[in-house]
Short mmCIF file of N, CA, C and O in Angstrom, two decimals:
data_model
loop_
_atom_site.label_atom_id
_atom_site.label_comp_id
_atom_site.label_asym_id
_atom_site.label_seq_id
_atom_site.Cartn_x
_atom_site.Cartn_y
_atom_site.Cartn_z
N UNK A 1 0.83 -1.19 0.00
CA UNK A 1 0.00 0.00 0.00
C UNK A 1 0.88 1.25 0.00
O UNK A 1 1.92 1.22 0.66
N UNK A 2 0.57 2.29 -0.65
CA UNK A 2 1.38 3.00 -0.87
C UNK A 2 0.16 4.73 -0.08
O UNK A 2 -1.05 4.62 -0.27
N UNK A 3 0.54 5.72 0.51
CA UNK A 3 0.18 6.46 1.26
C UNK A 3 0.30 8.09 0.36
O UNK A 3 1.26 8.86 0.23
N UNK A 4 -1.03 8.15 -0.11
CA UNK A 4 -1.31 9.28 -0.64
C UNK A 4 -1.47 10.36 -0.16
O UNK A 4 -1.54 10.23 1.07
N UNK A 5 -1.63 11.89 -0.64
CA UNK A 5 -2.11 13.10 -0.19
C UNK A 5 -3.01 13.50 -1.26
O UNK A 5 -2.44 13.84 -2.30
N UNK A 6 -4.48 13.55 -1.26
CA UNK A 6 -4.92 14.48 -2.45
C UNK A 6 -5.18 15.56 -2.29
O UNK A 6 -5.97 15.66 -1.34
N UNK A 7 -4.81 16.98 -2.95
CA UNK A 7 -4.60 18.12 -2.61
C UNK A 7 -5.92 18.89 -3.44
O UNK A 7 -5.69 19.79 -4.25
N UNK A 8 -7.16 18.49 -3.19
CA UNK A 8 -8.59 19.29 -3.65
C UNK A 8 -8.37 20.96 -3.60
O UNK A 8 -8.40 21.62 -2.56
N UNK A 9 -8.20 21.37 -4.66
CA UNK A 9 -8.17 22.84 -4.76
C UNK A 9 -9.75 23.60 -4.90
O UNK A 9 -10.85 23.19 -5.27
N UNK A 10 -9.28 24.86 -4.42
CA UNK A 10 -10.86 25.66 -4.18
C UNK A 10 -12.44 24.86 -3.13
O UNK A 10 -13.46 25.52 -2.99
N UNK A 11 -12.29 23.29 -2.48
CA UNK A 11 -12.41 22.88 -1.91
C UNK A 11 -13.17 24.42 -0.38
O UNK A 11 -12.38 25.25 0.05
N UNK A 12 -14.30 24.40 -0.03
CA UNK A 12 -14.96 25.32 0.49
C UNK A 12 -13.93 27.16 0.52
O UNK A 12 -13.39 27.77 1.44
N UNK A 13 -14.05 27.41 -0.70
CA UNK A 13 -13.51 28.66 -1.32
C UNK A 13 -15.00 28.75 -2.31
O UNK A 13 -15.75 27.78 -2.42
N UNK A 14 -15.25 30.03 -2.94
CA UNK A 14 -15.70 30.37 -3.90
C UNK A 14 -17.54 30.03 -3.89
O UNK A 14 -18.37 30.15 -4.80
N UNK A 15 -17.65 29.71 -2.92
CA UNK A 15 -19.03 28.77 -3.34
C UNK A 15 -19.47 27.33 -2.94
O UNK A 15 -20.53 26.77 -2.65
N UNK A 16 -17.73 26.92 -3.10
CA UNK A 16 -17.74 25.50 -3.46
C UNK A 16 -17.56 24.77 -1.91
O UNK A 16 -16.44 24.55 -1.45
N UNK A 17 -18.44 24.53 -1.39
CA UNK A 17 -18.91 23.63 -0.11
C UNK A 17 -19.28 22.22 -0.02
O UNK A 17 -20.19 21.55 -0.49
N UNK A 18 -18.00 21.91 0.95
CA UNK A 18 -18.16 20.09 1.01
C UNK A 18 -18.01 20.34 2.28
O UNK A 18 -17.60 21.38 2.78
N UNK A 19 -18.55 18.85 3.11
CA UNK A 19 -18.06 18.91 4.40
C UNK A 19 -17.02 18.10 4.44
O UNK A 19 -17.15 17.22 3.59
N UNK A 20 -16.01 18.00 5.09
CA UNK A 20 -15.07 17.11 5.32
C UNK A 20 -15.63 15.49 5.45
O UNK A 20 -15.06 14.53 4.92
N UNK A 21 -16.91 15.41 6.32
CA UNK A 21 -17.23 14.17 6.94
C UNK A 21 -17.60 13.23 5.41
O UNK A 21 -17.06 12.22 4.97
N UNK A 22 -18.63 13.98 4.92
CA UNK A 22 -19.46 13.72 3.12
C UNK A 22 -17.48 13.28 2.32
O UNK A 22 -17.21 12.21 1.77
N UNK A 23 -16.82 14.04 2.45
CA UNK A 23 -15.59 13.69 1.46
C UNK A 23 -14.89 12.63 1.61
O UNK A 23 -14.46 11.95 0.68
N UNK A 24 -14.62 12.29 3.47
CA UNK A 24 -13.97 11.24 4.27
C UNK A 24 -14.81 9.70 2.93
O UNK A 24 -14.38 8.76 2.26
N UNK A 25 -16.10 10.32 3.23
CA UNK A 25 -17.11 9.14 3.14
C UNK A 25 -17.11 8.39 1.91
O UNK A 25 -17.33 7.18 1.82
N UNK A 26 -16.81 9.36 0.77
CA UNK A 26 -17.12 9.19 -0.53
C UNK A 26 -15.33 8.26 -0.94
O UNK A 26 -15.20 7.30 -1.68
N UNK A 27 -14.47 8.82 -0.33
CA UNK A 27 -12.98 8.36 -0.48
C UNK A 27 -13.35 6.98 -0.34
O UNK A 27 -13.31 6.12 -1.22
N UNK A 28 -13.92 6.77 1.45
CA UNK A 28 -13.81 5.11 1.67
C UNK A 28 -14.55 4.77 0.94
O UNK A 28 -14.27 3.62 0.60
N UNK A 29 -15.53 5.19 0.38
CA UNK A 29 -16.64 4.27 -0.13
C UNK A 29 -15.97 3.90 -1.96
O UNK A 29 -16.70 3.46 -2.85
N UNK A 30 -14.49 4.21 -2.15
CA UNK A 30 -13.71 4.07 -3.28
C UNK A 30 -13.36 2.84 -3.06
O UNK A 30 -13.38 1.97 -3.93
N UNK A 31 -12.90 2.61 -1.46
CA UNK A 31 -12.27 1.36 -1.50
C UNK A 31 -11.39 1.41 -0.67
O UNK A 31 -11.06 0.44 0.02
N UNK A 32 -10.73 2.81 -0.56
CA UNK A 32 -9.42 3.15 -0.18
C UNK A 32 -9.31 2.86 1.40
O UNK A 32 -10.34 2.54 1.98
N UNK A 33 -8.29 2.95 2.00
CA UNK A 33 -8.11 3.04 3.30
C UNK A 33 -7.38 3.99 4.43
O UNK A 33 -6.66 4.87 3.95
N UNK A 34 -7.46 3.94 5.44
CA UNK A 34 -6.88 5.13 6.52
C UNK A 34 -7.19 6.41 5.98
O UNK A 34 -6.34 7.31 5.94
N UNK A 35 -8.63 6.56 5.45
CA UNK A 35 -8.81 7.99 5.09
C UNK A 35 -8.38 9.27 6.02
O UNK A 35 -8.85 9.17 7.15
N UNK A 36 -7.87 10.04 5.88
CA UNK A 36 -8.23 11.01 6.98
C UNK A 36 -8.47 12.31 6.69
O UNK A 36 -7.29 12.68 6.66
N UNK A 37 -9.24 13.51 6.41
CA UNK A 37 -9.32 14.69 6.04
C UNK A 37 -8.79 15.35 6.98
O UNK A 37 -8.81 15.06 8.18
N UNK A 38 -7.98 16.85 6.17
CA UNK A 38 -7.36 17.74 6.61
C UNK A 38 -7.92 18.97 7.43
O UNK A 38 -7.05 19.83 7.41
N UNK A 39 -8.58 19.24 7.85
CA UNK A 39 -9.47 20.32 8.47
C UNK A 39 -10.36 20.88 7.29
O UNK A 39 -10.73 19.98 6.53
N UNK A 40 -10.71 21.90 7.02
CA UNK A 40 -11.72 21.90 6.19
C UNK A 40 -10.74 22.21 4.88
O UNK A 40 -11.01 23.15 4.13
N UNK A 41 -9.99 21.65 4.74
CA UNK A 41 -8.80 22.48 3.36
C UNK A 41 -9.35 21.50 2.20
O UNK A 41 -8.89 21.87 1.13
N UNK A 42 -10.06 20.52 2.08
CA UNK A 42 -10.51 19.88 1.11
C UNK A 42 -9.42 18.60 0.84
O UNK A 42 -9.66 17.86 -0.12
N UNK A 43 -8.08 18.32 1.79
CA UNK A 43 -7.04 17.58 1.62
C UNK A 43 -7.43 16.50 2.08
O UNK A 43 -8.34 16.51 2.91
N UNK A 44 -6.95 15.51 1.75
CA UNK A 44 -7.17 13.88 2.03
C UNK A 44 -6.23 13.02 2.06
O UNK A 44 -5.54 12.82 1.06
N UNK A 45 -6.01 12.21 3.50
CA UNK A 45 -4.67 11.36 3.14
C UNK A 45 -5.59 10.43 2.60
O UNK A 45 -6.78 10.69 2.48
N UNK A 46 -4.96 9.14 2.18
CA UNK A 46 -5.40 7.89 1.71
C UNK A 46 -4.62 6.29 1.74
O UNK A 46 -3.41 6.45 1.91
N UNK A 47 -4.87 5.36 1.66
CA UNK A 47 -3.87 4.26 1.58
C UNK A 47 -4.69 3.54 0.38
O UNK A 47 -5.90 3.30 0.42
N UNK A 48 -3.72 3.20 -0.82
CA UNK A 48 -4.32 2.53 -1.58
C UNK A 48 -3.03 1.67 -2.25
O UNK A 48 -1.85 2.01 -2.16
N UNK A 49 -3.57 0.43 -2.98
CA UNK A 49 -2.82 0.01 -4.04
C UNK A 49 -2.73 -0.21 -5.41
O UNK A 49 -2.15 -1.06 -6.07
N UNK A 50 -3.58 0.94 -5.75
CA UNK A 50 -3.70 1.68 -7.26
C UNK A 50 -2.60 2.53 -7.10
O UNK A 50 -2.19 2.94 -6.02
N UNK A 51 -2.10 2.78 -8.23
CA UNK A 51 -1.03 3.68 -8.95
C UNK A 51 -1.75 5.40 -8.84
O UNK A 51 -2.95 5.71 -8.81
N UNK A 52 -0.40 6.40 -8.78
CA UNK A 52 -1.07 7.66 -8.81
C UNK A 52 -2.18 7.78 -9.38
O UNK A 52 -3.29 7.94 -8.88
N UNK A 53 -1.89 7.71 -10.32
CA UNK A 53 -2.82 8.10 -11.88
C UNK A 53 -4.16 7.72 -11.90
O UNK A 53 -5.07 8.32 -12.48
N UNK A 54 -4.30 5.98 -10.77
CA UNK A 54 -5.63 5.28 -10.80
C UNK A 54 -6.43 6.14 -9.77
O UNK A 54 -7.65 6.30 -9.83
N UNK A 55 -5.58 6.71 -8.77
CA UNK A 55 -6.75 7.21 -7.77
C UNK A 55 -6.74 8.41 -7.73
O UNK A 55 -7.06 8.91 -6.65
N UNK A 56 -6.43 9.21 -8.73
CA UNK A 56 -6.39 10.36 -9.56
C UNK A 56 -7.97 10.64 -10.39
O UNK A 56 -8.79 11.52 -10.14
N UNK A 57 -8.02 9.77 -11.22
CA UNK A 57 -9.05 9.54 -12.13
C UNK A 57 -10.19 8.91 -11.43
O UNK A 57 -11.29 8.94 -11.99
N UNK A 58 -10.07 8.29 -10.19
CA UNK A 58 -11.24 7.87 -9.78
C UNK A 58 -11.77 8.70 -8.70
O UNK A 58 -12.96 8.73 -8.37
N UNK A 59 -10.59 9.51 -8.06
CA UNK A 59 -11.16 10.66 -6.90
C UNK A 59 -12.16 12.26 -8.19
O UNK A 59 -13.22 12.88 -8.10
N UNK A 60 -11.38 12.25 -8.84
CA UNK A 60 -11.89 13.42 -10.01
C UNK A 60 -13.68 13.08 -10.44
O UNK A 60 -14.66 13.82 -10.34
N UNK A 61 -13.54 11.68 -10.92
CA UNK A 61 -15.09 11.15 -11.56
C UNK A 61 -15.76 11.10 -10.41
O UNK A 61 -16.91 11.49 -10.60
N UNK A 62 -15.54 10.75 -9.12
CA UNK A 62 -16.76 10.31 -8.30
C UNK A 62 -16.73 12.06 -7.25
O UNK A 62 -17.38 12.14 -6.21
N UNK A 63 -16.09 12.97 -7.63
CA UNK A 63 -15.88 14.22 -6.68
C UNK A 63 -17.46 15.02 -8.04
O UNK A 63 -18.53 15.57 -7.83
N UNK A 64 -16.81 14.67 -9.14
CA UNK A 64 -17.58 15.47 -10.18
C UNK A 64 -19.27 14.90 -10.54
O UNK A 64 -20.16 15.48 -11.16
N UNK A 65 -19.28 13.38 -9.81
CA UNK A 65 -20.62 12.78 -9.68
C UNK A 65 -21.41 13.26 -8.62
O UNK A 65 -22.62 13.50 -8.71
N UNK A 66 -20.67 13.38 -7.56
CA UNK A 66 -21.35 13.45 -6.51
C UNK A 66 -21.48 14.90 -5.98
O UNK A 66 -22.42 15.37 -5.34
N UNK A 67 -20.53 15.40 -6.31
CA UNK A 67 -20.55 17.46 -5.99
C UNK A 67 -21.06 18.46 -6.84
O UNK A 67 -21.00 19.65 -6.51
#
């Protein structure tokens, strides 16, 4: 398992309102593990064993489904 950071930009700026708890939720519900959100900065650790790129493309599609 390899230990990610995803760095969600504009993340409760501009309009754009998530709660941390809803984001935690949507990560695990990827699959992933040891989620943990950053205070409200929209940041996310993660543990996965997909490649950058895979949990790149799958945090983007299910952020843009569900937000």
């Amino acid at each position: 398992m390899t230990r990610y950071a995803a760095l969600l930009r504009g993340v409760n700026v501009g309009g754009i309102t998530i709660r941390m708890a809803d984001l935690a939720e949507l990560v695990q519900g990827l699959g992933y593990a040891n989620v943990k959100t950053v205070l409200a900065s929209g940041n996310v650790l993660l543990d996965s064993s997909a490649t950058a790129s895979e949990v790149t493309q799958a945090l983007e599609a299910a952020l843009r489904e569900r937000f």
